[in-house]
PDB file of C-alpha atoms in Angstrom:
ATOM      1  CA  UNK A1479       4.202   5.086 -12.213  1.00 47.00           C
ATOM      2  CA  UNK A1480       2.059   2.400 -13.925  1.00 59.00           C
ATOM      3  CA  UNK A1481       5.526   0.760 -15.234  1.00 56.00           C
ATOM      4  CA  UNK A1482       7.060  -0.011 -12.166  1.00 58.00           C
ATOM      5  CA  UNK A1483       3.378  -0.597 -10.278  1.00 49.00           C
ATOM      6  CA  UNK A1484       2.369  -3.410 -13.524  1.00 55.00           C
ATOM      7  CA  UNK A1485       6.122  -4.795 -13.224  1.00 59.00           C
ATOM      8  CA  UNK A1486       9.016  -5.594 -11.111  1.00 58.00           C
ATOM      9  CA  UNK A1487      10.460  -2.208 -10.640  1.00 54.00           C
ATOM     10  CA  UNK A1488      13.731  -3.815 -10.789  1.00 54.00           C
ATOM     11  CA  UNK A1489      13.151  -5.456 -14.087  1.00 57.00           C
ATOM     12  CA  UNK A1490      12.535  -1.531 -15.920  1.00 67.00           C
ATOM     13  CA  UNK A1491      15.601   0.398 -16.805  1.00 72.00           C
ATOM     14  CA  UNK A1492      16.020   3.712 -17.006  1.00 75.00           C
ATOM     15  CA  UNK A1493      16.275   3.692 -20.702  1.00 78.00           C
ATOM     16  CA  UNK A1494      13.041   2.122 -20.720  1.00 77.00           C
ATOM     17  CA  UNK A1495      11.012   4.776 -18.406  1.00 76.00           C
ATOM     18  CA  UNK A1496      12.739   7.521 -20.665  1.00 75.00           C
ATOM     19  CA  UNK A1497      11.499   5.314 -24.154  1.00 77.00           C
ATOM     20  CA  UNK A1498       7.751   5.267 -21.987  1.00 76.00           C
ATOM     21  CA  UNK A1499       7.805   8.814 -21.142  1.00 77.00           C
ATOM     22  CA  UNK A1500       9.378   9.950 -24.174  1.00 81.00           C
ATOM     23  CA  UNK A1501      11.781  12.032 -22.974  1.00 82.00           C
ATOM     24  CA  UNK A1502      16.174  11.803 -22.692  1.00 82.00           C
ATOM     25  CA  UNK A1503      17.722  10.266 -19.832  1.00 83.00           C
ATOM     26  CA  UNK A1504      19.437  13.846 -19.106  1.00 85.00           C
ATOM     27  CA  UNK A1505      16.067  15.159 -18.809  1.00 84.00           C
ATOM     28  CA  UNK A1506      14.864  12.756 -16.561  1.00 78.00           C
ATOM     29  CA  UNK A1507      17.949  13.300 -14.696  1.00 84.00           C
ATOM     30  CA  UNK A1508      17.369  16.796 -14.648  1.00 85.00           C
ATOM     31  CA  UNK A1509      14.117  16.737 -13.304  1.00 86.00           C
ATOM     32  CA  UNK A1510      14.785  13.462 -10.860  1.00 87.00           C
ATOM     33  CA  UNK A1511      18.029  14.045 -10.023  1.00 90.00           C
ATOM     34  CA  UNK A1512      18.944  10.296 -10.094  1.00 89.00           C
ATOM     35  CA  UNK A1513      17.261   6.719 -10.251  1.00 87.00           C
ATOM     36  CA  UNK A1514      16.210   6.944  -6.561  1.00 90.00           C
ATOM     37  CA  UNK A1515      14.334  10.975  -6.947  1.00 92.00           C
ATOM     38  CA  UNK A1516      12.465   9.051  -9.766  1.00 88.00           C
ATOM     39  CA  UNK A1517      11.932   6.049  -7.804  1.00 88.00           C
ATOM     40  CA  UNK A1518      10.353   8.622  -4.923  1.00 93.00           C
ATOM     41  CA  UNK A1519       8.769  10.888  -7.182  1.00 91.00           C
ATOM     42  CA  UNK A1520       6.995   7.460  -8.407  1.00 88.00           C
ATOM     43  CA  UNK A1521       6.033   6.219  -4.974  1.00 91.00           C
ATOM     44  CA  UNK A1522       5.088   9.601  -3.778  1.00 94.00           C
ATOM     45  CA  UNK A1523       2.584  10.057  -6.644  1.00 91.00           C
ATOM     46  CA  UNK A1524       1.386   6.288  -6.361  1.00 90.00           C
ATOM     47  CA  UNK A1525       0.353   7.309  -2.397  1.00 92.00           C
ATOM     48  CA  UNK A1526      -1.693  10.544  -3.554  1.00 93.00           C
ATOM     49  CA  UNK A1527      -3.478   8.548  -6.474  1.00 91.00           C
ATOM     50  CA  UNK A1528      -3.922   5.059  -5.208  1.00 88.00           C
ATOM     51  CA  UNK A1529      -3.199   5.373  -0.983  1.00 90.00           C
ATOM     52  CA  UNK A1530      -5.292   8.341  -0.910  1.00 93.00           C
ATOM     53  CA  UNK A1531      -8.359   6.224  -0.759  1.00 92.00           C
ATOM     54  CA  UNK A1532      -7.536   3.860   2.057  1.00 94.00           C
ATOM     55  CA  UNK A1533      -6.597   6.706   4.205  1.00 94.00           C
ATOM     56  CA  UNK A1534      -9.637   8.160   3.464  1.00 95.00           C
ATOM     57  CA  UNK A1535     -11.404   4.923   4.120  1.00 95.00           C
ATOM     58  CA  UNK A1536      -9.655   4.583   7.779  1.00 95.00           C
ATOM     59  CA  UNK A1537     -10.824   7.969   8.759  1.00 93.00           C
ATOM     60  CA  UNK A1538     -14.220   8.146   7.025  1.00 95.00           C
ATOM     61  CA  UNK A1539     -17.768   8.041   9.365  1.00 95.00           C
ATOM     62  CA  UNK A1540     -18.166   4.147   8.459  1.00 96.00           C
ATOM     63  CA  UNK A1541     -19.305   1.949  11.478  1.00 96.00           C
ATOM     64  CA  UNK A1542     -15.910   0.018  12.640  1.00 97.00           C
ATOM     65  CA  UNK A1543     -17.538  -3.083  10.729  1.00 96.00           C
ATOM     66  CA  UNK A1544     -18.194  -1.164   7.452  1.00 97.00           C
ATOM     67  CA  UNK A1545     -14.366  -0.074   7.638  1.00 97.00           C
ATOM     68  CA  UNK A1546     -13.342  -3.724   7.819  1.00 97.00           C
ATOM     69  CA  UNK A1547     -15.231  -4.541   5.020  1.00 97.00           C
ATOM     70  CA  UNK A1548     -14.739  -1.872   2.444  1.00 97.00           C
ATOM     71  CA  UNK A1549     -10.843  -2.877   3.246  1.00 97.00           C
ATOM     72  CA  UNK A1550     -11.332  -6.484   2.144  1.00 97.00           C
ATOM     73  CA  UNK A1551     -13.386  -4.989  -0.694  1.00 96.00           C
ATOM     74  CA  UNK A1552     -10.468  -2.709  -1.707  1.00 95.00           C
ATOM     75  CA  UNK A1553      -8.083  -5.471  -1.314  1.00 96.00           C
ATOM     76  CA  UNK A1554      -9.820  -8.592  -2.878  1.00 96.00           C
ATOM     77  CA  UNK A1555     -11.985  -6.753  -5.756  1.00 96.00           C
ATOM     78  CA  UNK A1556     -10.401  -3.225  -6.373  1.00 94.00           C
ATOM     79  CA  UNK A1557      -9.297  -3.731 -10.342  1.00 93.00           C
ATOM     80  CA  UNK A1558      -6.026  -1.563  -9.453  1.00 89.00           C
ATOM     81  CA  UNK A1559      -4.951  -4.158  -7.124  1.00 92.00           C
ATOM     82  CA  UNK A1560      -4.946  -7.186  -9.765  1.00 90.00           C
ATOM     83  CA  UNK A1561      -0.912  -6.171 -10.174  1.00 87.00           C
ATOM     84  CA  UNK A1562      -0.662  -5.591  -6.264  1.00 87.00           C
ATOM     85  CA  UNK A1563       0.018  -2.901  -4.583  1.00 89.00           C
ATOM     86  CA  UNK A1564       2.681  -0.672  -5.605  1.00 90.00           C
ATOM     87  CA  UNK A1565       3.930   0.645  -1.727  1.00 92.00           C
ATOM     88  CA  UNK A1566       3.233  -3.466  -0.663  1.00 92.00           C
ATOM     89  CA  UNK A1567       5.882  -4.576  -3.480  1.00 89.00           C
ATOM     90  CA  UNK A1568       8.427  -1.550  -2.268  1.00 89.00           C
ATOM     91  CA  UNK A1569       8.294  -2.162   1.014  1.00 92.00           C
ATOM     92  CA  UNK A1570       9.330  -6.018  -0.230  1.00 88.00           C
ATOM     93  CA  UNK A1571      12.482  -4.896  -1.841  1.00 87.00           C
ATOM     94  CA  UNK A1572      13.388  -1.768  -0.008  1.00 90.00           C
ATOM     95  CA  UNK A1573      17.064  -2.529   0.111  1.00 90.00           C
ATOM     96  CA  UNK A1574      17.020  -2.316  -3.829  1.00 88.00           C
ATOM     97  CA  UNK A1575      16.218   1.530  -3.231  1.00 91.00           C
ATOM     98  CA  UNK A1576      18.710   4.423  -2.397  1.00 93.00           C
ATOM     99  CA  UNK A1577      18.208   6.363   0.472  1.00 97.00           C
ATOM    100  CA  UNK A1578      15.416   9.072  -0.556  1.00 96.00           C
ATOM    101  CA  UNK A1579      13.438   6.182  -1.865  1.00 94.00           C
ATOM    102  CA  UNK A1580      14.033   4.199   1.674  1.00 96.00           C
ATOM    103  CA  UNK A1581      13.113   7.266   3.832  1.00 97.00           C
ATOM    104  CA  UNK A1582      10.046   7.892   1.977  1.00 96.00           C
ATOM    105  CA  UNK A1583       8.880   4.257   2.416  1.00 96.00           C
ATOM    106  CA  UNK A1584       9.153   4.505   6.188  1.00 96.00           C
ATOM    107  CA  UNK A1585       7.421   7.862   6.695  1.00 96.00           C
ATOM    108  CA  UNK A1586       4.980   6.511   4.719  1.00 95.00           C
ATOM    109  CA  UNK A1587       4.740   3.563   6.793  1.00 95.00           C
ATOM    110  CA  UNK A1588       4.859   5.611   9.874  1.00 95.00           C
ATOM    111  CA  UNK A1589       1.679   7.283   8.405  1.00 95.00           C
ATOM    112  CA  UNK A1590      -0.348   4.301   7.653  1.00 94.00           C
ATOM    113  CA  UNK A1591       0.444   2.797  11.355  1.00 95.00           C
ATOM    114  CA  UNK A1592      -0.697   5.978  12.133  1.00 96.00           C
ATOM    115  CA  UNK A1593      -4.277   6.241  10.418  1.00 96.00           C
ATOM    116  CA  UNK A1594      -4.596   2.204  11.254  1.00 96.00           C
ATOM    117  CA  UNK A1595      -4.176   2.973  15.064  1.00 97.00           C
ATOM    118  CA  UNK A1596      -6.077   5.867  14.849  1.00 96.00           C
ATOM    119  CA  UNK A1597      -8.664   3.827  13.685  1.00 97.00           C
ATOM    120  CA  UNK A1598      -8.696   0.940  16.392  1.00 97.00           C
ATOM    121  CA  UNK A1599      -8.218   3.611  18.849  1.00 96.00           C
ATOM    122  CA  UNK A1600     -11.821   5.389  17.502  1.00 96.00           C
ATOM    123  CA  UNK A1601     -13.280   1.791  17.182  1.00 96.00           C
ATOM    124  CA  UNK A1602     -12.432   0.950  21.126  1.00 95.00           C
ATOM    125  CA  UNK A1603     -14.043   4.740  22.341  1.00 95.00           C
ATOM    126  CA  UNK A1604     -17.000   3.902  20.764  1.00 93.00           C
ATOM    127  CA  UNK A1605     -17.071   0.206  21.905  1.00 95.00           C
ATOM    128  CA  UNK A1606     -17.078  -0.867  18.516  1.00 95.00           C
ATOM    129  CA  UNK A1607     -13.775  -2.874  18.786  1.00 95.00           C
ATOM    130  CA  UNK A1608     -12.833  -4.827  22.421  1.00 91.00           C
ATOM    131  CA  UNK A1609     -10.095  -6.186  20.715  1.00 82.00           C
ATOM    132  CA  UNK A1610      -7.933  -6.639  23.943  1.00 88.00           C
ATOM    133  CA  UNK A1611      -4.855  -6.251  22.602  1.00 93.00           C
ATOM    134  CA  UNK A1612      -2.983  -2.832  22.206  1.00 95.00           C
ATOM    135  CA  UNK A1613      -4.005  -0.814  19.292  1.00 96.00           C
ATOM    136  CA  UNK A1614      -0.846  -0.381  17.548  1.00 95.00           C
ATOM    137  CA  UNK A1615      -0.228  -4.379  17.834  1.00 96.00           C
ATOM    138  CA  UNK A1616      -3.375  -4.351  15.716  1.00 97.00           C
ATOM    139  CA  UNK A1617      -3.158  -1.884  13.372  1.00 97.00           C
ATOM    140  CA  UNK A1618       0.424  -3.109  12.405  1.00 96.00           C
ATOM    141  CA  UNK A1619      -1.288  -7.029  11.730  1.00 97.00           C
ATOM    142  CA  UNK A1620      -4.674  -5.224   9.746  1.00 97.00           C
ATOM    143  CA  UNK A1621      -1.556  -3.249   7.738  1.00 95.00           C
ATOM    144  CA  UNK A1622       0.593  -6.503   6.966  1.00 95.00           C
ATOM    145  CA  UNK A1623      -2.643  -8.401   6.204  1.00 97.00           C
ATOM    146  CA  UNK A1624      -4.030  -6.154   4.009  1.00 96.00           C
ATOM    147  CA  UNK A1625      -0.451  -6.175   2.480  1.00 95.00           C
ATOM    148  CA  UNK A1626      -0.444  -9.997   2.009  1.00 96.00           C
ATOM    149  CA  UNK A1627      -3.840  -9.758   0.362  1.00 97.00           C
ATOM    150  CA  UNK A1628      -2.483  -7.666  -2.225  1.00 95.00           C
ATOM    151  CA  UNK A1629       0.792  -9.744  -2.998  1.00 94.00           C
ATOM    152  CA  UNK A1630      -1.978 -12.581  -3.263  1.00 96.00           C
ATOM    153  CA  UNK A1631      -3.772 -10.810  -5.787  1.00 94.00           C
ATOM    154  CA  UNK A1632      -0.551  -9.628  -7.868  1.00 91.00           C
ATOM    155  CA  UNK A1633       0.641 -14.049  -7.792  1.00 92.00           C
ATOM    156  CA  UNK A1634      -2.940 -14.057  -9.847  1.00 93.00           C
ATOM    157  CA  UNK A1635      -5.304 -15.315  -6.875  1.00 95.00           C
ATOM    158  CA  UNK A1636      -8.760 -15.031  -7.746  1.00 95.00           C
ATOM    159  CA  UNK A1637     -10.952 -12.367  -5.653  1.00 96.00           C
ATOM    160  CA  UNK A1638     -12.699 -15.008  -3.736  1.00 97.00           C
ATOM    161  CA  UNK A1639      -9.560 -16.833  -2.725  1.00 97.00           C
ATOM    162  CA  UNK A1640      -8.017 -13.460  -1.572  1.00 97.00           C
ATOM    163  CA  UNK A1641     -11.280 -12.365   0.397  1.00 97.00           C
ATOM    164  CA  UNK A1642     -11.676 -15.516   2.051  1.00 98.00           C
ATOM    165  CA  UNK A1643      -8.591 -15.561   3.381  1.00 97.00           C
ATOM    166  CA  UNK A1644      -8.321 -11.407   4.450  1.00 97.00           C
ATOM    167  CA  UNK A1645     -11.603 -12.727   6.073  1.00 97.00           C
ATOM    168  CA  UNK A1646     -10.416 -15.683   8.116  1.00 97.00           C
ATOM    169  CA  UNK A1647      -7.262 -13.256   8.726  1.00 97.00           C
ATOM    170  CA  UNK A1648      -9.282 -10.194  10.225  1.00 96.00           C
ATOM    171  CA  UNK A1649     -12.004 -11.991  11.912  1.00 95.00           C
ATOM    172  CA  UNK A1650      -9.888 -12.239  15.184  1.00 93.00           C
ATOM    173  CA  UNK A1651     -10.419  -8.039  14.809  1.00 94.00           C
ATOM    174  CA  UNK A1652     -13.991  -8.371  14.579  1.00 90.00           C
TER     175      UNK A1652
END
């Protein structure tokens, strides 16, 4: 996971996540199936380890506000996301994927628009967030903002940089 999350995923070889993993390339095919059940496996472990804790974050007790701002924390300070995000850089370059690695990126996509609407929707019934626009609209710009924050941080942005623009980007949420 780290190898393609620290590089491009494009730029490791098979024969180099076998060398890294020290194992044979049939055994990796045994257990994979092919490049693209690695490629999933990979993503789908990245989301349970790393993703885990935003979706937690969206549907935690935090005051609307608090949410906002643990996001731009996670986004402009988290040390994991100094080489980006790995789901971010995916989504980037899905057409490099085959087909189980493509339909895992969208349902995971359809589950983050999820959790983000689900969390404008709780911040408008507690009159937290009057953001009069519709709450999938916003959840899919907080999602692709918090995605560009990320990218920032991978091109070697420092935090402050990064969180001052996530800030300027999210304050028409506020």
């Amino acid at each position: 996971m780290n190898a393609y999350w620290q590089d491009d995923r494009a730029a490791i070889s098979v024969n180099a996540v076998c060398a890294l993993a020290g194992v044979s390339k049939p055994s990796l095919y045994r257990d994979f199936g092919s490049e693209d059940g690695l490629t999933a496996a990979v993503l789908e472990r990245y989301g349970q380890t790393v993703l885990v804790g935003v979706e937690a974050l969206l549907s935690s007790s935090q005051s609307y506000g608090a949410k906002l701002d643990a996001l731009v924390s996670f986004a402009a300070d988290d040390p994991q996301m100094e080489a980006g995000c790995l789901f971010v850089k995916m989504r980037a370059t899905r057409s490099r994927f085959g087909p189980q690695t493509r339909a895992l990126l969208a349902a995971m996509e359809k589950h983050f628009q999820a959790h983000y609407t689900q969390f404008f929707t709780d911040a408008a019934a507690c009159g937290e967030w009057h953001g009069g626009v519709a709450t999938d609209l916003a959840a899919n710009y907080l999602q692709e903002q918090m995605g560009l924050a990320v990218s920032q941080r991978a091109t070697g942005k420092l935090s402050e940089a990064v969180r001052a623009f996530l800030m300027l980007a999210i304050s028409v949420l506020r």
